[in-house]
Short mmCIF file of C-alpha atoms in Angstrom, two decimals:
data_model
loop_
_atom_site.label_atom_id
_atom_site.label_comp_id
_atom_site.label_asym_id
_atom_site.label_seq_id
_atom_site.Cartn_x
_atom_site.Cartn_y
_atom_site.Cartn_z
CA UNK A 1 -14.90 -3.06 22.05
CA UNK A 2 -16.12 -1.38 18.80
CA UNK A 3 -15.41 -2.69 15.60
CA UNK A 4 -16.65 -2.29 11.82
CA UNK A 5 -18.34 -4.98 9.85
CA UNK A 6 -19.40 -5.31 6.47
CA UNK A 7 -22.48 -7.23 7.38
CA UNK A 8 -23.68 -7.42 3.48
CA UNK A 9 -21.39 -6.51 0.57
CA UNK A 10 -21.95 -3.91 -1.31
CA UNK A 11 -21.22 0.16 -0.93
CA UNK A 12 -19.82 2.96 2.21
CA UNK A 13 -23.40 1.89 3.99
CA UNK A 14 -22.56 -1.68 4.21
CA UNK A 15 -19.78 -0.48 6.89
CA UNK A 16 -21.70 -1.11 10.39
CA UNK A 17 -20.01 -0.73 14.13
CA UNK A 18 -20.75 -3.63 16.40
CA UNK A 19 -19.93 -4.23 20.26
CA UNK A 20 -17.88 -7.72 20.08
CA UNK A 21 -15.95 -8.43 23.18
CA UNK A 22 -12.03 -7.93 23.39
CA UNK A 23 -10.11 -10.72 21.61
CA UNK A 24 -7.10 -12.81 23.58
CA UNK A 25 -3.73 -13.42 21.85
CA UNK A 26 -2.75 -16.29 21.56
CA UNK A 27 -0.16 -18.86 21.19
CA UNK A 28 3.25 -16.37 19.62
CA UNK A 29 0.11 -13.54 19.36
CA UNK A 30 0.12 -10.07 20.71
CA UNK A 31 -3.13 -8.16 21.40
CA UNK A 32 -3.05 -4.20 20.20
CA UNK A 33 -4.57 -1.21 21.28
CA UNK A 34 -5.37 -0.10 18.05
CA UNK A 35 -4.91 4.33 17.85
CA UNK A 36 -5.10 4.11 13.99
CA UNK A 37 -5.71 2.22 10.64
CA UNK A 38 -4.67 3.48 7.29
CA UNK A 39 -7.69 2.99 4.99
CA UNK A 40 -6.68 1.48 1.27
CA UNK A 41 -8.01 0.79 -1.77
CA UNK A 42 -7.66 -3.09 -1.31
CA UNK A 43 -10.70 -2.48 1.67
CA UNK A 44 -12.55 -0.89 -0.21
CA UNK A 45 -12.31 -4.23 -2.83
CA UNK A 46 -13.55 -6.35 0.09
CA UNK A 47 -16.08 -4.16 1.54
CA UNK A 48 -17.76 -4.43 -2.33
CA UNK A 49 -16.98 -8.29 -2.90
CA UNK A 50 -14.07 -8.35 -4.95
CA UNK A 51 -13.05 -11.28 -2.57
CA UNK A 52 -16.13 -12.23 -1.26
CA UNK A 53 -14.90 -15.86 -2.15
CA UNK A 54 -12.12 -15.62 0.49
CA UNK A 55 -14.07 -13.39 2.86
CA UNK A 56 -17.93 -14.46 3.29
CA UNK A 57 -19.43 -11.85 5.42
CA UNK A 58 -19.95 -10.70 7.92
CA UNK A 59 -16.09 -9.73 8.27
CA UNK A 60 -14.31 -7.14 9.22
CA UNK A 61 -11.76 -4.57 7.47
CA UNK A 62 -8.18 -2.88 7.85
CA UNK A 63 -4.75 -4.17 7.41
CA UNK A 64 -2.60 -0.95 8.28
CA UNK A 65 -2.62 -0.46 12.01
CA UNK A 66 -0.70 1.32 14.55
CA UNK A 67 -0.90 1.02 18.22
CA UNK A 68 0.13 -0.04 21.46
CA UNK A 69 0.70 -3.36 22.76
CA UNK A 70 -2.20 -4.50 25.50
CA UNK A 71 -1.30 -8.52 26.38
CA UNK A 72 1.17 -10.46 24.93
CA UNK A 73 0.33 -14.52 24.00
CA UNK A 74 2.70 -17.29 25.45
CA UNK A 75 5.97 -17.79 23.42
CA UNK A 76 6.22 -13.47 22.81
CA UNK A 77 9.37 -12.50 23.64
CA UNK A 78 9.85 -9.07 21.84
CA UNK A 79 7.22 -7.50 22.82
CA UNK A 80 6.33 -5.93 26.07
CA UNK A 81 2.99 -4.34 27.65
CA UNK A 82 3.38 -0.92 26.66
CA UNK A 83 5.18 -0.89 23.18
CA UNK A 84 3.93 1.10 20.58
CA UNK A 85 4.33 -1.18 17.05
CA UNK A 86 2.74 -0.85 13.39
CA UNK A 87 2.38 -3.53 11.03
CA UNK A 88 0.17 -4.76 8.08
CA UNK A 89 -2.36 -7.63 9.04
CA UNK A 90 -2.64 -11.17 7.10
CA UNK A 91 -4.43 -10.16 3.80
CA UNK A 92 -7.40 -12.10 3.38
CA UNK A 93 -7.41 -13.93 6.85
CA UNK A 94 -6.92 -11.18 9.44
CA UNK A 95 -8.52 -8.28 8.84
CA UNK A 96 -9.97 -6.29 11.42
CA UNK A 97 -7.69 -3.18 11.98
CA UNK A 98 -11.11 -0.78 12.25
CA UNK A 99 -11.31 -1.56 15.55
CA UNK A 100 -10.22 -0.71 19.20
CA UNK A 101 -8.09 -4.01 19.56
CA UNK A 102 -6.59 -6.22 17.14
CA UNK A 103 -4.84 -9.30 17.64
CA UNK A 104 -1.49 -10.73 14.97
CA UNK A 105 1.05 -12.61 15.10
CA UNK A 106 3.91 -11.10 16.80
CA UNK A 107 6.36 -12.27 13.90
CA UNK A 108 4.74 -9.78 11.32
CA UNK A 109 4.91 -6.67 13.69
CA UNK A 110 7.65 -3.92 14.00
CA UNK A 111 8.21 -1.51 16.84
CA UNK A 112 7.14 2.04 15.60
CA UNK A 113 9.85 4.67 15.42
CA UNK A 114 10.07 6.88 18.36
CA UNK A 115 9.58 9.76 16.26
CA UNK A 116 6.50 8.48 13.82
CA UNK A 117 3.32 9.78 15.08
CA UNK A 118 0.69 6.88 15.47
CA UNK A 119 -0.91 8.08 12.46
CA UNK A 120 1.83 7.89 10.39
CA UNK A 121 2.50 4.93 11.31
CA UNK A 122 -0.46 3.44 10.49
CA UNK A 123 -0.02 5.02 6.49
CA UNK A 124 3.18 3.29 5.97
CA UNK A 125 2.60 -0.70 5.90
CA UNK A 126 0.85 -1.46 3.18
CA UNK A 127 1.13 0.98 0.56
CA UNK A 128 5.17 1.75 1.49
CA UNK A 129 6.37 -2.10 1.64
CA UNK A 130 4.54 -2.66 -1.52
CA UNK A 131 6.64 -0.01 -3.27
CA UNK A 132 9.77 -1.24 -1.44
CA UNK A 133 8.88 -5.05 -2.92
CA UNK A 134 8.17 -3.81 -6.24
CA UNK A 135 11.50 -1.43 -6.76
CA UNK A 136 13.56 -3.16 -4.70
CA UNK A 137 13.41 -6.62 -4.00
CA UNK A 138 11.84 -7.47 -7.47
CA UNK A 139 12.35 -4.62 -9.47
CA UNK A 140 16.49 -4.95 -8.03
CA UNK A 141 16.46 -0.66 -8.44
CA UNK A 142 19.78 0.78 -8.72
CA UNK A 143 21.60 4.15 -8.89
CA UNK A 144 21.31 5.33 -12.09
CA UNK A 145 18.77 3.07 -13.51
CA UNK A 146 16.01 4.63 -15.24
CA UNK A 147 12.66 3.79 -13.96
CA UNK A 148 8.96 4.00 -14.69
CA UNK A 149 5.94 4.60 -12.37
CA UNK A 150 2.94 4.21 -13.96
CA UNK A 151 0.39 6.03 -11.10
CA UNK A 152 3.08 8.00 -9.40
CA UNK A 153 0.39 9.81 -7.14
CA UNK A 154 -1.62 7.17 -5.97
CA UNK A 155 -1.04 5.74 -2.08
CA UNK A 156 1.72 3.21 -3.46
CA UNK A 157 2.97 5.37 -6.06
CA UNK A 158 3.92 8.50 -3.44
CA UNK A 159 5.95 6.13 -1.67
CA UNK A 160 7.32 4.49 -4.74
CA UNK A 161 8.59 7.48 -6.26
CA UNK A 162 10.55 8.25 -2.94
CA UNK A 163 12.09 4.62 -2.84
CA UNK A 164 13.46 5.06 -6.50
CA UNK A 165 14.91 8.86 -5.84
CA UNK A 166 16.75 7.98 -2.67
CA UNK A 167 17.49 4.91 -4.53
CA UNK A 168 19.49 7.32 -6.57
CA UNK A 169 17.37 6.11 -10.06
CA UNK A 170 15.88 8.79 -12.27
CA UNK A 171 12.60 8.35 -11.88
CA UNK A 172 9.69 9.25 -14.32
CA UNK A 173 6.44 9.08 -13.13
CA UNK A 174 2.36 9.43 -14.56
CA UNK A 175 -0.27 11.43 -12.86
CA UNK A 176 -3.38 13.92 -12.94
CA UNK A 177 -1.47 16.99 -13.81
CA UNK A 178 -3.32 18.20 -10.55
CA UNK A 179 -0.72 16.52 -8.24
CA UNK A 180 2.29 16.73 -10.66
CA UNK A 181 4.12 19.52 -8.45
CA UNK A 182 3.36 16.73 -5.61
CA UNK A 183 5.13 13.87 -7.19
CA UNK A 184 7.84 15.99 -8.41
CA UNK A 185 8.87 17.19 -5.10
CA UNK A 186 8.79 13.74 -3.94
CA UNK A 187 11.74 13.21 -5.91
CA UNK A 188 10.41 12.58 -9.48
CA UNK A 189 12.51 14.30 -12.49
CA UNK A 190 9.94 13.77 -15.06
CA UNK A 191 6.06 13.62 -14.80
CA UNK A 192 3.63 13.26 -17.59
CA UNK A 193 -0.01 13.36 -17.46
CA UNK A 194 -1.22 9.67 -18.24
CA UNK A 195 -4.97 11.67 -19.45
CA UNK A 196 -3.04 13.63 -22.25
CA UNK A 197 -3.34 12.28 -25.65
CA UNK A 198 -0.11 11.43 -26.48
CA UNK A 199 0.76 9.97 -23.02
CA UNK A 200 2.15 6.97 -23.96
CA UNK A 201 4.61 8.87 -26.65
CA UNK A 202 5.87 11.39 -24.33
CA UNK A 203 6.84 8.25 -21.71
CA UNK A 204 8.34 6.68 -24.89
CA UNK A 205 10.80 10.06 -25.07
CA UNK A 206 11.83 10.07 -21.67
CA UNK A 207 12.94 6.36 -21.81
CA UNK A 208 16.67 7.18 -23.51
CA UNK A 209 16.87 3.71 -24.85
CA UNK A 210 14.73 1.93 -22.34
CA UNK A 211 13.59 1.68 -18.90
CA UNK A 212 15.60 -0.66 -16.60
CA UNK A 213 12.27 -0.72 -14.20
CA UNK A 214 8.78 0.24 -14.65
CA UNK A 215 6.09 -0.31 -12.26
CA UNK A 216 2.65 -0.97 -13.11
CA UNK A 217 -0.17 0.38 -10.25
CA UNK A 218 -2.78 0.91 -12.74
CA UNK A 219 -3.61 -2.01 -14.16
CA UNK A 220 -5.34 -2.79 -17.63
CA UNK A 221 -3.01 -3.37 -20.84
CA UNK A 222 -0.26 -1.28 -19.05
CA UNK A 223 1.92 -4.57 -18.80
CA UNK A 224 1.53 -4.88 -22.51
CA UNK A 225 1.87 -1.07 -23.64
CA UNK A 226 5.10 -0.62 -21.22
CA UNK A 227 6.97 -3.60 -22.80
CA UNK A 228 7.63 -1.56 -25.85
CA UNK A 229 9.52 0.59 -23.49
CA UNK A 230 11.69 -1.69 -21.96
CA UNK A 231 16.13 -1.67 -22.07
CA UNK A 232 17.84 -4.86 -22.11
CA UNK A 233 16.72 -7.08 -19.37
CA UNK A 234 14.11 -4.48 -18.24
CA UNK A 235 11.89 -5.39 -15.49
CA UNK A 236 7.80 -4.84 -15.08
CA UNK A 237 6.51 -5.03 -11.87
CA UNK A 238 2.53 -4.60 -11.41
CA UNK A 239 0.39 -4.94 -8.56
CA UNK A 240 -2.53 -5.38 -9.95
CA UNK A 241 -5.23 -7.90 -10.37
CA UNK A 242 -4.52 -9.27 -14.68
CA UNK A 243 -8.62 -10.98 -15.34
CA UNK A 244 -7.46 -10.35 -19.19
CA UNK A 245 -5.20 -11.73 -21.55
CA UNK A 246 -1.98 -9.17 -22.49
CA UNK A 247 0.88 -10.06 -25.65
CA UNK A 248 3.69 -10.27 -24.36
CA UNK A 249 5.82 -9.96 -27.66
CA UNK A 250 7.50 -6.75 -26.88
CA UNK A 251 9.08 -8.11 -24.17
CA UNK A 252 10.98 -10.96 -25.98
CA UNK A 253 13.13 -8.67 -27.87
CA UNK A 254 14.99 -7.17 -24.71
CA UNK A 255 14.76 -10.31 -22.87
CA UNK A 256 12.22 -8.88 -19.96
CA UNK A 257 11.33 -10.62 -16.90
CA UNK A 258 7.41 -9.48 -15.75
CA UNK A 259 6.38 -9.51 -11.95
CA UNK A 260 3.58 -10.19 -10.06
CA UNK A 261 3.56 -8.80 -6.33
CA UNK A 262 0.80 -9.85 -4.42
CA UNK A 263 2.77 -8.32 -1.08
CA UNK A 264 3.45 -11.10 2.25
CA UNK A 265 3.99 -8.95 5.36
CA UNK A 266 7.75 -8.62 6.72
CA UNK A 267 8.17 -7.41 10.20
CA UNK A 268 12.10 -6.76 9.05
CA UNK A 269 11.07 -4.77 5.77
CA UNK A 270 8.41 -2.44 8.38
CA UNK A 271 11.91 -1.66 10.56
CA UNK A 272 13.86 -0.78 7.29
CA UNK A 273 10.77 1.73 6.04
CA UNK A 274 10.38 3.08 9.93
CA UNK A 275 13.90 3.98 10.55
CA UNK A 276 13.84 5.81 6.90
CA UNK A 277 10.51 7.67 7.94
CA UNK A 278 12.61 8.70 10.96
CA UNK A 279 15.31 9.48 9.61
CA UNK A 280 13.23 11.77 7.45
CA UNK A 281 14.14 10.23 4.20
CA UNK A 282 10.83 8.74 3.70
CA UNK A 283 7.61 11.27 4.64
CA UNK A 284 4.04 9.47 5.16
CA UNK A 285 1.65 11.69 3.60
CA UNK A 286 -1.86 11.94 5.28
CA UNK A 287 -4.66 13.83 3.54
CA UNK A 288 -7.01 13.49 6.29
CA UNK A 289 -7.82 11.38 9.70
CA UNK A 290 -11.94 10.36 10.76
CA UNK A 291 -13.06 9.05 13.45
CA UNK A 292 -14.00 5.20 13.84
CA UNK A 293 -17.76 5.77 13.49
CA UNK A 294 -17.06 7.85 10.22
CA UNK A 295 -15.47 4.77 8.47
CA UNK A 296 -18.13 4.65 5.60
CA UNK A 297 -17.24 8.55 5.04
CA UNK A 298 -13.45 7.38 4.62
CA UNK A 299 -14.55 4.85 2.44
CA UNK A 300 -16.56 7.05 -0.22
CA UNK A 301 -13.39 9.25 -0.28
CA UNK A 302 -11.24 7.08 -1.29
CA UNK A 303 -14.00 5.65 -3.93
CA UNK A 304 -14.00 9.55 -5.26
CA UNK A 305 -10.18 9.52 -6.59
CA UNK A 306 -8.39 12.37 -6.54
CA UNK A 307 -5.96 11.90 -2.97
CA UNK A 308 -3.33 13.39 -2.28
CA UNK A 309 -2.20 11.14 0.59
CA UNK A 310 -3.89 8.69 3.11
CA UNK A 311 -6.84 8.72 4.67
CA UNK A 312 -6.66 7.36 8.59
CA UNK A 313 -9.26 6.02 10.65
CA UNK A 314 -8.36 7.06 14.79
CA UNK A 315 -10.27 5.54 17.66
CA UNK A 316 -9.80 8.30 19.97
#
C-alpha cells in the first residue's frame, strides 16, 4: 500500500510516499480502507518537529480519517467487513491516516452517518470534537451564555462557532475581516477583526458585563488579555501549546477557572457530532480535496493561512 512519511523533519518536501505492505489488526483492532484524511495544523507541527521528541522519524502523518472497514481483529464485535466509520487516530502514537489502510482501535471509531460523504467525514474528528470539548464539556456552554471565540474562522473555530449558536449562546467571534460574512452565517452575532487596532476594546464592548465562556485557538498572551473580560465564574478554554509565562490576576477577581484541552478521542462524542452533521445542524466545510501523492501541496496550503475550510487528502 502507499503511504506518506516524513523521512527527515523539516518543510512540504520532507513528505515522501513509500510502498510498505498492508498492516493486520489486531487484538480489539480494525483495519480501514482509508478514502480520506482531513489534513490539520497539528501535522503540519509534526511534519516540522514540533514533537520530534515523541515522534523520531521516519513516521507517518494524519489523524482524521474516513473509510471503510477491510478486516476486523479478534475481540471486534461492532464492526463488520463493509462498514463505512470515521474517527480521529491516537495523537502522538498512531498516526498514519495518509495512507491506503490504517489500522485503530475499534473503541475510538464511530460508524459514519449514512448521509456524510467520506470526505466530510474525514473533516469532522479532530477539529469538530475539539470545539465540542472546549464549549461543552469544559467550557459547560449554555443557552444564553455569552461566549468568546478567539479565531472564529480557523478549522476549530468554524465548528466552534456552530456548537455555541445551536447551543443557543450568543456568540462573538475574531477573524480576518475576509471571512467575517463566513463566520457570521455560521451562526456568530458579532465578529470583530482581531488585526484592527482597537481589537481588544471592541471585544471588551460586546462582553455586557462579562463573558461566561471564551475560547482561546490562538495562542500567545490571549489567556492573559481575555481574563479582563471575564463574568463571574467565567471560563477560558485554550487549545494551545502555553511555552511562556501569562498573569493570571484578572482572573482572581471573578473567580475564573482556565482550561487546558489537549483533546483524547471519544468514539461516543464522533456519533453525537455525526448525527448533528446529518441532521444538518452541523455543516463540514471543505475548501479543497488532493490527491495522496499531492500531500506536500496540502501541506504548504495550510502553512499559507488564509482557509476557509478543510483541506482533504483522497486516495482514489
Amino acid at each position: 500500500m502507499r503511504a506518506v512519511f516524513v523521512e527527515a523533519n523539516g518543510g512540504p518536501e520532507a513528505l515522501k510516499i513509500k510502498n510498505v505492505p498492508k498492516p493486520t489488526p489486531g487484538i480489539d483492532e480494525v483495519l480501514v480502507k482509508v478514502e480520506a484524511a482531513a489534513v490539520n495544523p497539528f501535522d503540519v507541527q509534526v511534519r516540522r518537529g514540533d514533537y520530534a521528541a515523541y515522534m523520531p522519524t521516519p513516521h507517518k502523518l494524519g489523524v482524521d480519517v474516513s473509510g471503510t472497514v477491510e478486516a476486523v481483529g479478534e475481540g471486534v464485535s461492532a464492526f463488520n467487513v463493509g462498514d463505512d466509520v470515521f474517527y480521529s487516530a491516537r495523537v502522538l502514537s498512531n498516526e498514519g491516516g495518509y495512507a491506503e489502510y490504517h489500522v485503530e482501535q475499534a473503541q475510538i471509531i464511530a460508524k459514519k452517518p449514512k448521509g456524510l460523504s467520506f470526505v466530510g467525514a474525514a473533516a469532522l474528528p479532530i477539529a469538530a470534537s475539539t470545539a465540542w470539548v472546549c464549549l461543552i464539556e469544559r467550557g459547560r456552554l449554555k443557552a444564553g451564555d455569552r461566549v468568546l471565540i478567539h479565531g472564529g474562522s480557523g478549522g476549530v473555530g468554524l465548528f466552534a462557532v456552530q456548537i455555541a449558536h445551536l447551543a443557543g449562546a450568543e456568540v462573538v467571534a475574531t477573524s480576518r475581516k475576509e471571512v467575517q460574512d463566513l463566520v457570521q452565517s455560521l451562526g456568530a452575532d458579532t465578529t470583530v477583526d482581531y488585526r484592527a487596532a482597537n481589537a481588544w476594546d471592541q471585544l471588551a464592548a460586546h462582553s455586557n458585563g462579562g463573558y461566561d465562556v471564551i475560547i482561546d485557538l490562538v495562542g500567545g498572551d490571549t489567556i492573559q488579555k481575555s481574563l479582563s473580560l471575564l463574568g463571574a465564574g467565567g471560563r477560558v478554554v485554550s487549545i494551545v501549546d502555553q511555552p511562556n509565562p501569562q498573569s493570571l490576576y484578572d482572573g482572581w477577581g471573578v473567580n475564573a477557572e482556565i482550561h487546558l484541552v489537549f483533546l483524547t478521542p471519544s468514539a461516543e462524542r464522533l456519533s453525537r457530532l455525526g448525527s448533528l452533521t446529518e441532521r444538518g445542524l452541523l455543516k463540514p466545510l471543505v475548501e479543497q480535496t488532493l490527491p495522496l501523492d499531492q500531500a506536500a501541496e496540502a501541506h504548504r496550503l495550510i502553512e499559507a493561512g488564509g482557509r476557509r475550510g478543510k483541506i482533504v487528502i483522497v486516495t482514489s
